[in-house]
Short mmCIF file of C-alpha atoms in Angstrom, two decimals:
data_model
loop_
_atom_site.label_atom_id
_atom_site.label_comp_id
_atom_site.label_asym_id
_atom_site.label_seq_id
_atom_site.Cartn_x
_atom_site.Cartn_y
_atom_site.Cartn_z
CA MET A 1 91.08 110.80 110.83
CA SER A 2 94.74 110.22 111.07
CA LYS A 3 97.27 113.02 110.83
CA GLN A 4 98.66 113.63 107.19
CA ILE A 5 102.37 114.23 106.48
CA PRO A 6 103.98 115.53 103.20
CA VAL A 7 106.47 113.33 101.30
CA THR A 8 107.83 113.96 97.82
CA VAL A 9 107.32 111.14 95.18
CA ASN A 10 109.15 111.42 91.90
CA GLY A 11 109.48 115.21 92.43
CA LYS A 12 105.78 115.80 93.47
CA VAL A 13 104.69 116.46 97.02
CA ILE A 14 101.77 114.35 98.36
CA THR A 15 100.35 113.67 101.57
CA VAL A 16 100.24 110.22 103.36
CA ALA A 17 98.85 109.15 106.63
CA GLU A 18 101.30 109.37 109.51
CA ASN A 19 103.20 106.07 110.13
CA SER A 20 102.64 104.89 106.51
CA SER A 21 105.02 102.35 105.30
CA ILE A 22 106.49 102.22 101.66
CA LEU A 23 104.25 99.35 101.00
CA MET A 24 101.18 101.33 102.14
CA LEU A 25 102.29 104.27 99.91
CA LEU A 26 102.55 101.88 97.00
CA GLN A 27 99.02 100.61 97.62
CA GLN A 28 97.69 104.23 97.97
CA LEU A 29 99.28 104.96 94.58
CA ASN A 30 97.86 101.65 93.18
CA LEU A 31 101.18 100.22 92.27
CA ASP A 32 102.36 96.68 92.50
CA HIS A 33 105.22 96.30 95.00
CA ASN A 34 106.59 93.46 92.83
CA THR A 35 107.08 95.71 89.87
CA VAL A 36 108.43 98.93 91.55
CA LEU A 37 111.78 99.73 92.60
CA VAL A 38 112.00 102.14 95.45
CA GLU A 39 114.57 104.82 96.60
CA LEU A 40 114.20 106.59 99.83
CA ASN A 41 116.20 109.58 100.50
CA LYS A 42 118.65 108.49 97.77
CA THR A 43 118.95 104.81 99.46
CA ALA A 44 117.65 101.90 97.33
CA LEU A 45 115.48 99.69 99.41
CA LEU A 46 114.91 95.97 99.18
CA LYS A 47 111.50 94.69 98.68
CA LYS A 48 111.45 92.94 102.04
CA GLU A 49 112.01 96.48 103.51
CA TYR A 50 108.71 97.99 102.14
CA ALA A 51 106.41 96.79 104.87
CA CYS A 52 108.74 97.99 107.72
CA THR A 53 109.99 101.24 106.38
CA VAL A 54 107.88 104.03 107.75
CA LEU A 55 107.83 107.33 106.08
CA LYS A 56 108.62 110.58 107.82
CA PRO A 57 107.63 114.06 107.07
CA HIS A 58 109.57 115.41 103.88
CA ASP A 59 111.04 112.07 102.91
CA ARG A 60 111.89 111.91 99.25
CA ILE A 61 110.96 108.89 97.40
CA GLU A 62 111.75 107.77 93.85
CA LEU A 63 109.68 105.07 92.25
CA VAL A 64 110.64 103.41 89.05
CA GLN A 65 108.26 100.93 87.43
CA VAL A 66 109.86 97.86 86.01
CA SER A 67 108.38 96.37 83.01
CA ALA A 68 109.42 93.41 80.76
CA GLY A 69 110.62 94.09 77.27
CA GLY A 70 109.55 92.13 74.29
#
């Protein structure tokens, strides 16, 4: 079993596997990476950065679900 690290997502502390990427976090949360905006430690990320950005203990992530109006 891999080591777990704490991160804060939208104000709630959760644990993720060590060396998890933003993309892996979104998959763990059952979120579609195409419809979520991600801010990591107050810095907005581009979608192309989701797979290569590795989470560190105590990172703060804000997730915003984008939806089409109508």
